[in-house]
Coordinates of C-alpha atoms in Angstrom, one line a residue:
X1 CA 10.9 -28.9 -1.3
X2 CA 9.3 -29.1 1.9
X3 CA 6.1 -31.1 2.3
X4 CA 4.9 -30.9 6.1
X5 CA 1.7 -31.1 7.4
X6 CA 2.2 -32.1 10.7
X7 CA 5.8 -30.9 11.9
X8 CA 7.7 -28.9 14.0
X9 CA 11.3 -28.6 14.6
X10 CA 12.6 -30.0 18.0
X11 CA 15.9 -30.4 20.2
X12 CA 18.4 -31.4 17.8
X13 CA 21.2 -33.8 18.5
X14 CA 23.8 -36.3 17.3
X15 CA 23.9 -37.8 21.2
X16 CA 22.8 -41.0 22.3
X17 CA 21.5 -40.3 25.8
X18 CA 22.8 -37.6 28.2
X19 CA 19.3 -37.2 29.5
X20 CA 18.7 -35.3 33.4
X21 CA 15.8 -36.0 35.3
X22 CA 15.4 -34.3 38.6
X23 CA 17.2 -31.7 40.4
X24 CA 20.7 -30.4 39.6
X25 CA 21.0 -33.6 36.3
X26 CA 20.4 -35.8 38.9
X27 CA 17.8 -38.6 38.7
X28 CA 17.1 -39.4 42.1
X29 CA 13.4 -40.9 41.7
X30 CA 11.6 -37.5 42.8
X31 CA 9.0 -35.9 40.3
X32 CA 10.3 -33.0 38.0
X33 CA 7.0 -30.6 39.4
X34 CA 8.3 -32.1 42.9
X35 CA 8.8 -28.8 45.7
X36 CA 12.4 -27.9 45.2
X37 CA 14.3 -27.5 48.0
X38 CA 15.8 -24.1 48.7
X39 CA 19.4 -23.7 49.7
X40 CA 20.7 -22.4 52.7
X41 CA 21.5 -19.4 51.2
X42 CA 18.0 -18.0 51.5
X43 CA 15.1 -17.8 49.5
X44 CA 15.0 -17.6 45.1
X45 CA 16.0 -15.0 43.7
X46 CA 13.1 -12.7 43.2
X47 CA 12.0 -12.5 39.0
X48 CA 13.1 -9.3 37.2
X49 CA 10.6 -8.0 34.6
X50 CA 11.1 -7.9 31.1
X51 CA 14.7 -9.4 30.6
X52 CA 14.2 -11.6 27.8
X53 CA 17.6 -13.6 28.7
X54 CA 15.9 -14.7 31.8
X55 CA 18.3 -13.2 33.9
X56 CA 17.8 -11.2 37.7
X57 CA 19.5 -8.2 38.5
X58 CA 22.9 -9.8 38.9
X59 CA 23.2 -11.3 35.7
X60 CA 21.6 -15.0 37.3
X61 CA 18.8 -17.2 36.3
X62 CA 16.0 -16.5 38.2
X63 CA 14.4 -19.4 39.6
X64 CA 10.7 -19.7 39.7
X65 CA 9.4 -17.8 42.6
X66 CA 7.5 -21.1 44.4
X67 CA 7.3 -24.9 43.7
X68 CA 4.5 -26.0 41.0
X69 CA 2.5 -29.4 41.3
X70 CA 3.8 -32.3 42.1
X71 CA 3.3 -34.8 39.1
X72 CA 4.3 -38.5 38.4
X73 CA 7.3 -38.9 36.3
X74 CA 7.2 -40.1 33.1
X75 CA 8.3 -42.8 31.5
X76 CA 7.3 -45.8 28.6
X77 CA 4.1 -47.5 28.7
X78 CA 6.2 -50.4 30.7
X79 CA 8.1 -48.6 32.8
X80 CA 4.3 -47.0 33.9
X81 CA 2.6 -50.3 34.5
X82 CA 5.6 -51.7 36.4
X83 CA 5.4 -48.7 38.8
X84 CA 1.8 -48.7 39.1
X85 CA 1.8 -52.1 40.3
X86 CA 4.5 -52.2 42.1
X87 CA 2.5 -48.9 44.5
X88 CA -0.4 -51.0 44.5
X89 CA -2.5 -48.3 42.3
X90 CA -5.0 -49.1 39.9
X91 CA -3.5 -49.3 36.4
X92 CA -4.9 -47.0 33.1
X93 CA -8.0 -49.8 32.4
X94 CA -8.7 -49.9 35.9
X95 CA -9.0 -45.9 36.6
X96 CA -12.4 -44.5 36.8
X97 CA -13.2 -42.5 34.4
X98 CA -15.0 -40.0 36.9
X99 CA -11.6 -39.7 38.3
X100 CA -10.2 -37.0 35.9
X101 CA -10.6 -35.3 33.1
X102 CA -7.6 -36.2 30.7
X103 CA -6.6 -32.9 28.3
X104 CA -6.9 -36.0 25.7
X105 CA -10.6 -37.1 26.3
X106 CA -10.6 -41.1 24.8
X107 CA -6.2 -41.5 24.7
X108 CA -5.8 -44.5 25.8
X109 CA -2.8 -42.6 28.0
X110 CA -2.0 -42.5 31.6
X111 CA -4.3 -40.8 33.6
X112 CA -3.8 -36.9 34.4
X113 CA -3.6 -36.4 38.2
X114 CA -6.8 -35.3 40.0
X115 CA -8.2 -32.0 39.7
X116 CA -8.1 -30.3 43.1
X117 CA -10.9 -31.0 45.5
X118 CA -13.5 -28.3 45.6
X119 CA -12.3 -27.2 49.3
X120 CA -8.6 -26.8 48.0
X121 CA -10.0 -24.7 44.5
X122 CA -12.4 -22.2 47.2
X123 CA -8.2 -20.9 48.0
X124 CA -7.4 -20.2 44.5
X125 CA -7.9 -17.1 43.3
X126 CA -8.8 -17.5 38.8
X127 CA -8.3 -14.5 36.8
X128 CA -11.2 -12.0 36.3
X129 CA -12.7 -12.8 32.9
X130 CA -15.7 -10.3 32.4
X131 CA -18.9 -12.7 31.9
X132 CA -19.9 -9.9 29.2
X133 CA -16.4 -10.5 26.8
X134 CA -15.9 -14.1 27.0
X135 CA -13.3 -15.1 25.2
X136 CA -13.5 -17.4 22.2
X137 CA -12.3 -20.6 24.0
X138 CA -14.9 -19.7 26.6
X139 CA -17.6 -19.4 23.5
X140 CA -17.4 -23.0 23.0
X141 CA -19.5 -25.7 24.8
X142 CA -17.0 -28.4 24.2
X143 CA -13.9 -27.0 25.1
X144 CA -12.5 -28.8 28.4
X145 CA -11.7 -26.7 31.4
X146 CA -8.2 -27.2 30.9
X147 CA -8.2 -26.0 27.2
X148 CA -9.8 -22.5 28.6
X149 CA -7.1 -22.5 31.3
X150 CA -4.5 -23.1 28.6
X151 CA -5.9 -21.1 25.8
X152 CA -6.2 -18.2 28.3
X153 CA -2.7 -18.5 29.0
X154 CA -1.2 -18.5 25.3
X155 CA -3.9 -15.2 24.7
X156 CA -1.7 -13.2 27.5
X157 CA 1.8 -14.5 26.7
X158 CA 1.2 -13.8 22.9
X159 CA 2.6 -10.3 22.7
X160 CA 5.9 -11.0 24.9
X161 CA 6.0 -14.7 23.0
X162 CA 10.2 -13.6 22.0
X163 CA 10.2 -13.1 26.0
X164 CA 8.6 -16.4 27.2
X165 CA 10.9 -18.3 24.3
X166 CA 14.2 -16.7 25.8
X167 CA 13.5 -17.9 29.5
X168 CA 12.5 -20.9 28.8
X169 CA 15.6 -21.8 27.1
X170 CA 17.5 -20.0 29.9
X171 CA 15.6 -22.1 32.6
X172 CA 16.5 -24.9 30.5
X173 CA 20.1 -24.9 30.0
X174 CA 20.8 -23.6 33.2
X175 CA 19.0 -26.1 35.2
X176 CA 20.5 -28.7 32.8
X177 CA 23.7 -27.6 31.5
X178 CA 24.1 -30.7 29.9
X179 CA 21.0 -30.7 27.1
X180 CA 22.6 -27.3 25.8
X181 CA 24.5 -29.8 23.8
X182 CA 21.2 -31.1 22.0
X183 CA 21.0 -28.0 20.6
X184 CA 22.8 -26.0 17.4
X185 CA 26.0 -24.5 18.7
X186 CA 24.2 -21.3 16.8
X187 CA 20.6 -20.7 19.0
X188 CA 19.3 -18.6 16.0
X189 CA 18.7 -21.6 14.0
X190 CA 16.5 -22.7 16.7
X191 CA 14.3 -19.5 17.1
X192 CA 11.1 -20.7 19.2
X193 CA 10.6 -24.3 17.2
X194 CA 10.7 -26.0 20.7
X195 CA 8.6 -24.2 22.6
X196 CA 6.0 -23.2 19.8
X197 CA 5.5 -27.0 18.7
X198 CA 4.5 -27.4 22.7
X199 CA 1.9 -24.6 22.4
X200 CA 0.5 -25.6 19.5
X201 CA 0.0 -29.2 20.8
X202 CA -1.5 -27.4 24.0
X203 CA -3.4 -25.2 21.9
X204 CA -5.5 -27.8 20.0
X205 CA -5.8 -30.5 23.4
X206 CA -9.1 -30.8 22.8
X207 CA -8.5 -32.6 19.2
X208 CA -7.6 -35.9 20.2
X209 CA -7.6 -37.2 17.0
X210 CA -5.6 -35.3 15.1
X211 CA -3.5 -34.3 18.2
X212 CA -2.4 -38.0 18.7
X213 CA -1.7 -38.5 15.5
X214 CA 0.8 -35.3 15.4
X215 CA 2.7 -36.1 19.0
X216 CA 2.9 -39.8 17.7
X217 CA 4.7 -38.5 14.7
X218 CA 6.4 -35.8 17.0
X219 CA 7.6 -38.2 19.3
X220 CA 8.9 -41.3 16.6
X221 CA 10.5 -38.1 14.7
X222 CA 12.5 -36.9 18.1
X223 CA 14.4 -40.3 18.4
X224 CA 16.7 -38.8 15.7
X225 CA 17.6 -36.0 18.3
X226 CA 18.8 -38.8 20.7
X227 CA 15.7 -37.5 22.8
X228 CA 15.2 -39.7 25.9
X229 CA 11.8 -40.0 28.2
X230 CA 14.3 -38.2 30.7
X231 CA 14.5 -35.3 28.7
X232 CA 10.7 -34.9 28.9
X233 CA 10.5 -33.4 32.3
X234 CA 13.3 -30.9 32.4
X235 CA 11.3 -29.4 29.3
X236 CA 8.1 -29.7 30.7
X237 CA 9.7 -27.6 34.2
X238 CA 11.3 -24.6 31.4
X239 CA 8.0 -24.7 30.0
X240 CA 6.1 -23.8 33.4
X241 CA 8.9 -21.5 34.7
X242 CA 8.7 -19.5 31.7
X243 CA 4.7 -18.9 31.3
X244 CA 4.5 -18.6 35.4
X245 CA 7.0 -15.6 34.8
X246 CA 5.1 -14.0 32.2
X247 CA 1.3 -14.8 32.2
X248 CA 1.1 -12.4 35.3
X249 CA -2.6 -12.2 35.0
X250 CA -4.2 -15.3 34.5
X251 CA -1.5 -17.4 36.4
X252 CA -3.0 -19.7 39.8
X253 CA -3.0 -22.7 40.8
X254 CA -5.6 -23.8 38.8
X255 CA -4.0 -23.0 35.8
X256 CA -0.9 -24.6 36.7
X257 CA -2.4 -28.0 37.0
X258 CA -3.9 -27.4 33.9
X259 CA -0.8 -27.1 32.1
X260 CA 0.9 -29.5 34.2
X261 CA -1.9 -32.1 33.2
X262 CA -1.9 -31.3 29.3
X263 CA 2.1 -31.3 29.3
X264 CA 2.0 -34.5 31.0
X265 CA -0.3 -36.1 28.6
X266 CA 1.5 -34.7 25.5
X267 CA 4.8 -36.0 26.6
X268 CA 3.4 -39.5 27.3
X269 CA 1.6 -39.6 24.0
X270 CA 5.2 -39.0 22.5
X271 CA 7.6 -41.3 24.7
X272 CA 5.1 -44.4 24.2
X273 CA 5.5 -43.4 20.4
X274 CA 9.2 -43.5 20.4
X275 CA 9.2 -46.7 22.4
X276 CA 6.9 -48.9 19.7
X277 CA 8.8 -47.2 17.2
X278 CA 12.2 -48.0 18.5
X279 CA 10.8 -51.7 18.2
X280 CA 10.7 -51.9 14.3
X281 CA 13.1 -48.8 12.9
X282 CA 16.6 -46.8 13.6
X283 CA 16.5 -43.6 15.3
X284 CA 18.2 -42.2 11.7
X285 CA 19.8 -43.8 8.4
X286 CA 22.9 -42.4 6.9
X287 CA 22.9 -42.1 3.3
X288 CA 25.6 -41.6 0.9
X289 CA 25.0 -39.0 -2.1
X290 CA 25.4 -40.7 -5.3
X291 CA 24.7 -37.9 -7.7
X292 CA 24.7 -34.2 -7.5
X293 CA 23.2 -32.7 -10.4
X294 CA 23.1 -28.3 -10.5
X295 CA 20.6 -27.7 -12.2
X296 CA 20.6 -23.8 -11.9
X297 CA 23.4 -21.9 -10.2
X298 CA 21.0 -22.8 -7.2
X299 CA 19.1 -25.6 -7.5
X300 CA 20.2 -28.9 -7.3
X301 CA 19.4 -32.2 -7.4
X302 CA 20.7 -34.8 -5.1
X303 CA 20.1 -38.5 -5.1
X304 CA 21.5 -41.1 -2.2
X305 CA 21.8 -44.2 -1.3
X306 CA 20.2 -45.3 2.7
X307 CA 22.6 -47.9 4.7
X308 CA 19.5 -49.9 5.2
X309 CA 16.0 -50.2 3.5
X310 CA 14.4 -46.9 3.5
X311 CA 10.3 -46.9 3.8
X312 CA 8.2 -44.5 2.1
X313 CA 4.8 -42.7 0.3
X314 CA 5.2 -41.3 -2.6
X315 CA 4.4 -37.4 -1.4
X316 CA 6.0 -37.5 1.7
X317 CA 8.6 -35.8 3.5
X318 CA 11.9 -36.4 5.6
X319 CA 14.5 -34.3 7.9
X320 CA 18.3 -34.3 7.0
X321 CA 21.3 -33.7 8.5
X322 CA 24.6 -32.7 6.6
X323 CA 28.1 -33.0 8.2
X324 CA 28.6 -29.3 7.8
X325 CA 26.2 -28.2 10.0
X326 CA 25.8 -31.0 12.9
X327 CA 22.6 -30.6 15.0
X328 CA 20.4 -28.4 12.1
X329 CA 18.0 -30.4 10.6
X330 CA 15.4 -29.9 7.3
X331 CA 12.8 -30.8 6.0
X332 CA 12.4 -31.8 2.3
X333 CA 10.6 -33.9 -0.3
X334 CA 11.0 -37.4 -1.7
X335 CA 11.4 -36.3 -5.2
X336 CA 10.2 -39.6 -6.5
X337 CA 8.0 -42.5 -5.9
X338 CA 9.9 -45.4 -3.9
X339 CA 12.8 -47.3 -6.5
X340 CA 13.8 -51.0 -6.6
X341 CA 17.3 -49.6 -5.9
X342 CA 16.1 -47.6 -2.9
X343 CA 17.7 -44.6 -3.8
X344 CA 15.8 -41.3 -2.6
X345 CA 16.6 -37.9 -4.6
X346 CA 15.8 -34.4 -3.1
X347 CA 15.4 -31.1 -5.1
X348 CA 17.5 -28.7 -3.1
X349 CA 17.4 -24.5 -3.9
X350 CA 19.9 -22.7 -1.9
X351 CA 18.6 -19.6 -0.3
X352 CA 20.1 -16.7 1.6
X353 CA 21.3 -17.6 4.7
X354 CA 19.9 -21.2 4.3
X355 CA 22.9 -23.3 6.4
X356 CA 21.8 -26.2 5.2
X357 CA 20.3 -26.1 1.6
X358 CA 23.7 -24.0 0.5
X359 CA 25.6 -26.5 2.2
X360 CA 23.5 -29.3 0.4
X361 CA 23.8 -27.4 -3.4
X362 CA 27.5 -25.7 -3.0
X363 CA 29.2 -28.2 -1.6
X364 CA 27.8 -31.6 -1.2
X365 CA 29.5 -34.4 -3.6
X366 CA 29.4 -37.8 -4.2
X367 CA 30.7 -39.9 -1.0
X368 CA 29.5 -37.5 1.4
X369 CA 27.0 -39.1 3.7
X370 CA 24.1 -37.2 5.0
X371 CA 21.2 -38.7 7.7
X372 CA 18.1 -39.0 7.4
X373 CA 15.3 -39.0 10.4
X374 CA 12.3 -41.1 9.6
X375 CA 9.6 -40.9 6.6
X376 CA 6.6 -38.3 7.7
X377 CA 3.7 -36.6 5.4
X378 CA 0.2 -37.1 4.8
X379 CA 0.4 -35.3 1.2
X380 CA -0.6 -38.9 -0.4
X381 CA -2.4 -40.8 -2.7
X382 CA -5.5 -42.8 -1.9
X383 CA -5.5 -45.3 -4.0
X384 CA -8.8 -46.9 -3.0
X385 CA -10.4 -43.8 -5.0
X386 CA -10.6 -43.6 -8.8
X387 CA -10.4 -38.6 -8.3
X388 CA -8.4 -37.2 -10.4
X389 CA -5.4 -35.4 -9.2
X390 CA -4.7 -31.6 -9.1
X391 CA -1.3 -30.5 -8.3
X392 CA 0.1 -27.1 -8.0
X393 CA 3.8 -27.2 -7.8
X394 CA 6.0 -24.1 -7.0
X395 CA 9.7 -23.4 -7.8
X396 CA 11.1 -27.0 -5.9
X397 CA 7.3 -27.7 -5.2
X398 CA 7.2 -30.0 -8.1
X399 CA 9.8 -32.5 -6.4
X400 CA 6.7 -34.1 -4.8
X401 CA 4.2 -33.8 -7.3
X402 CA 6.8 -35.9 -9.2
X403 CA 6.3 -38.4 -6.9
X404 CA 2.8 -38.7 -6.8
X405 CA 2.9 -38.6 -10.6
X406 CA 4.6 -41.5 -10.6
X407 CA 3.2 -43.3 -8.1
X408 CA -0.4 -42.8 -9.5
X409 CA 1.5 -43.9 -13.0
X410 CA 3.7 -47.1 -10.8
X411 CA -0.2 -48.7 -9.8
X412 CA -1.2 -48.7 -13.1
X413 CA -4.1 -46.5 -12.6
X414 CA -5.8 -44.1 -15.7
X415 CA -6.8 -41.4 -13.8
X416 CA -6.5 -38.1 -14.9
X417 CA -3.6 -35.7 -13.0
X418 CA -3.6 -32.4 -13.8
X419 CA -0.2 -30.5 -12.9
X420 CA 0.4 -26.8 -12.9
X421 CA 3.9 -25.8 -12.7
X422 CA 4.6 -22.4 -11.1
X423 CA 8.0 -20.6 -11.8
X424 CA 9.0 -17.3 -11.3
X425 CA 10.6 -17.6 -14.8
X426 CA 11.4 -19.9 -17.7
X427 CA 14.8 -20.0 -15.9
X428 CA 13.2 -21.7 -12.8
X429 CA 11.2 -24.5 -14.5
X430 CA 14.5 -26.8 -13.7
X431 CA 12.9 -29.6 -13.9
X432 CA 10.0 -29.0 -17.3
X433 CA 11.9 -31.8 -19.4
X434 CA 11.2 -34.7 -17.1
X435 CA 7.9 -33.5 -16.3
X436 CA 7.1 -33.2 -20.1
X437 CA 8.8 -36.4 -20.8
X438 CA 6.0 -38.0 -18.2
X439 CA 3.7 -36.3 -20.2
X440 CA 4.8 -38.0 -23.1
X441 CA 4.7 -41.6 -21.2
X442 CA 1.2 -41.5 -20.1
X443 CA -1.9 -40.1 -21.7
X444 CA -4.1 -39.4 -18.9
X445 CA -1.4 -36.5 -17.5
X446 CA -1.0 -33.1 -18.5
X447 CA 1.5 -30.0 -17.4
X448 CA 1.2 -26.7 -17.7
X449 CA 3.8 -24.4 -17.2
X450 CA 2.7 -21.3 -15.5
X451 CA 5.2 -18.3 -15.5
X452 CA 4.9 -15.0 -13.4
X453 CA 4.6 -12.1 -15.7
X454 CA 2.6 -14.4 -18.3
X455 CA 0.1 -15.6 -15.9
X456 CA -0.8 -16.2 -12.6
X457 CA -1.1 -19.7 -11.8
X458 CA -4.6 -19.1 -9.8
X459 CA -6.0 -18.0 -12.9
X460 CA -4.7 -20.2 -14.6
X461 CA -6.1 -22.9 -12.2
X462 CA -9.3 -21.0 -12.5
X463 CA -9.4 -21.6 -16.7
X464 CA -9.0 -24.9 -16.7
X465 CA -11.7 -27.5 -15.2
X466 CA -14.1 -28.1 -13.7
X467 CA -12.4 -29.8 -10.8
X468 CA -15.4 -30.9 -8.9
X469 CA -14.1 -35.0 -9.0
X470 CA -10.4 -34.1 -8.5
X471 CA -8.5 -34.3 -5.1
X472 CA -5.6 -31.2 -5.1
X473 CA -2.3 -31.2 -3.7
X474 CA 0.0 -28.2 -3.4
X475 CA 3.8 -27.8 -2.7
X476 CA 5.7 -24.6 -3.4
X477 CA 6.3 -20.9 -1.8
X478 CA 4.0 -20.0 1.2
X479 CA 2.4 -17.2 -0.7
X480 CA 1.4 -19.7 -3.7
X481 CA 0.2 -21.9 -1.2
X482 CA -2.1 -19.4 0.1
X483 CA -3.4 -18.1 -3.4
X484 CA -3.8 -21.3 -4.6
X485 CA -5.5 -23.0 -1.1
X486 CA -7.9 -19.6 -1.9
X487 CA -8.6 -20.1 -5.6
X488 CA -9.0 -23.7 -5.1
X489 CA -11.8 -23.1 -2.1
X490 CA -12.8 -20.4 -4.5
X491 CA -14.0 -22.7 -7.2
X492 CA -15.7 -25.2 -4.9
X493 CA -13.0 -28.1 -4.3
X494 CA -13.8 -28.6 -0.2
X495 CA -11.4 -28.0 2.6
X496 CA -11.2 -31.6 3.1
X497 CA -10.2 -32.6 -0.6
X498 CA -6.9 -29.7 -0.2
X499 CA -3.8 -31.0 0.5
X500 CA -0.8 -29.0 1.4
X501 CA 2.4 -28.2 3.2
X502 CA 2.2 -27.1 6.5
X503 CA 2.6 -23.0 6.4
X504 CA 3.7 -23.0 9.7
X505 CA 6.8 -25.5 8.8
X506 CA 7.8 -23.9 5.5
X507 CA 7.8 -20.9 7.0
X508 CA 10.7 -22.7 10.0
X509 CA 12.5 -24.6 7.8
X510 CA 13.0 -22.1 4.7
X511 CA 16.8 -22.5 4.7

């Protein structure tokens, strides 16, 4: 089962590096927002409204309809210093900080270009916004000019968002044929992941906390897609064709640089991440599958063995690969705490139209070798506390509930851990003996099996307690995750003491 509180689906790829910076795949040292030249067949084509393939009227891409702001290219932390010397410009530490306004306010990141001087903004033209309807963005004090500008932006493109996601991989691959390889052969795998984990970093800019912490993950996790800093800005140049095209209201100048600024910032955040990691980890592990146990006629339970030493929490997550489908990654559980043999096991359900968990249930043996991207998850245990634990677990939601039961048990700790167990029906609590057996083993846990039709495993939540000293975890379905995240707040456990899967990522990575 899924555990993601901080994901989102990417480029995928089995490349190394067939990365294009530039014009045409070309990397010939100009900026990706540099002017493009035009050709001497005349101007761009001119847009046409409202085709979602992000074609014009004779069945071309249509290129963006003028040049957007220069920017520097990117590049690692080294490559940046290098080149900053080398021009003789003030490095990061030696910016002031009166200079610009980063989207990341504290990063310690390259610094966003200047915002334009006031004699250049007096020629922009900003969308009307009606002082007397502000929008929410604009209701907040400490929201950053450029988080309006952005936020504004996402409000318009919102209802045409399948529009926007089309063109922008249209732009994409046709500006850079060679990235369509990255990708699934099948785009509907893909749906919007790309471009919506890009929004949502723009989206919450102003969050530099959490924000660097999720791009830092985002960008170690992308090194399994053979993602390359060059890749950055042929994204970043989709990204701006596509909401130039469509936010037809509140697009200028102004808000160009803002999303030009907060792109560059969120790509640098993840490049430098990939770099340091690339120091101290593989881009992916291959592992062989050991065991396949069915437990249902569509749940399984796999267990396999990493090439190399495989680091991990207890309660965390990874993405896999099978050789079935190359390029189509999921997310799913560490069904156990780490092992002195390192073997990992996943609890697998097949569901319709799931590529990759039917592959994983109906056909994976022993001796086929899967890959695995790098450890990610915050659904941990904090061991410096002495809460109990209270764990919801779903269908394959108990996989990592597992593992924090053992974990909690592997420290030697006497805490209490309370676990629900949610099933559908007695058919779909696969995995009751082992958790009973644990029961058995150590005093201080208790399970309850909670079916549907017999109870509902809110109420049954609700019965039990109190739960004022216990921290809570969930893993399961997105609609027990919701009932549960409201009985829990419901009964006075704080937001901050919920732990949970993403909704967002089970949601994109169901199959």
């Amino acid at each position: 089962m899924l555990e993601a509180r901080h994901t989102m689906d990417a480029p995928t790829t089995t490349s190394a590096d067939n990365g294009t910076s530039g014009e045409n795949g070309t990397n010939d040292g100009g900026g990706w927002f540099s002017p493009r030249k035009r050709g001497a067949a005349g101007p761009a084509t001119p847009h046409t409204e409202g085709r979602a393939t992000g074609e014009d009227g004779e069945g071309r891409i249509a290129s963006p309809s003028r040049p957007v702001a220069a920017i520097r290219p990117v590049g690692t932390g080294a490559d940046r210093a290098s080149a900053t010397q080398s021009r003789g410009v003030p490095g990061p530490a030696e910016r002031n900080a009166s200079e610009a306004r980063a989207p990341l306010a504290g990063a310690p990141y390259a610094p966003m270009p200047p915002a334009p001087a006031p004699e250049a903004a007096a020629h922009q033209s900003a969308a009307p916004i009606s002082p007397a309807h502000p929008t929410a963005y604009e209701q907040d004090i400490n929201a950053s000019p450029d988080a309006i500008l952005v936020r504004r932006t996402m409000a318009e493109i919102g209802p045409v968002a399948d529009k926007v996601t089309s063109y922008f991989y249209a732009l994409l691959f046709v500006r850079h044929p060679d990235l369509r390889a990255m990708f699934p052969a099948a785009m509907d795998t893909q749906r919007d992941r790309l471009l919506k984990a890009l929004l949502t970093a723009a989206e919450h800019m102003d969050n530099t906390a959490v924000l660097v912490d999720y791009l830092r993950h985002l960008g170690r996790g992308h090194r399994k897609y053979g993602t390359q800093p060059a890749h950055y800005p042929a994204v970043g140049e989709a990204l701006i064709g596509a909401l130039s095209r469509y936010a037809t209201t509140t697009w200028n100048h102004e808000t160009e640089a803002a999303w030009v600024r907060t792109y560059t910032t969120i790509s640098q955040v993840m490049i430098d991440a990939a770099a340091e990691n690339e120091r101290h980890a593989p881009a992916w592990w291959h592992a062989e599958v050991v065991s396949h146990d069915l437990r249902t006629p569509d749940i399984a339970v796999i267990t396999v063995r990493p090439d190399q030493p495989y680091p991990f929490l207890a309660g965390q997550y990874t993405s896999l690969e099978t050789p079935w489908w190359p390029r189509i990654w999921r997310h799913y559980s560490f069904a156990g705490a780490p092992r002195s043999d390192g073997l990992l096991s996943f609890h697998v359900k097949a569901v319709p139209a799931g590529w990759v968990s039917n592959a994983l249930v109906h056909h994976a043996r022993p001796g086929d070798v899967l890959r695995l991207g790098p450890p990610a998850g915050s659904m941990t245990v904090d061991h410096t506390t002495d809460s109990g634990l209270l764990c919801l677990g779903g269908g394959t939601g108990i996989a990592p509930i597992k593992a924090l039961v053992e974990d909690v048990a592997e420290h030697g700790e006497r805490r209490p851990v309370e676990v629900f167990y949610g099933a559908r029906s007695d058919h779909d609590l696969y995995d009751i003996d082992t958790m009973l057996r644990l029961q058995q083993s150590h005093p201080w846990l208790h399970v309850r099996p909670v079916v549907d039709g017999r109870a509902q495993l809110p109420d049954a939540v609700r019965e039990y307690g109190p739960w004022n000293e216990y921290d809570a975890y969930l893993s399961g379905p997105i609609g027990m995750i919701r009932s549960g995240v409201d009985a829990l707040r419901g009964i006075g456990i704080p937001f901050d003491r919920i732990r949970h899967d993403s909704l967002e990522d089970l949601v994109a990575a169901a199959d």
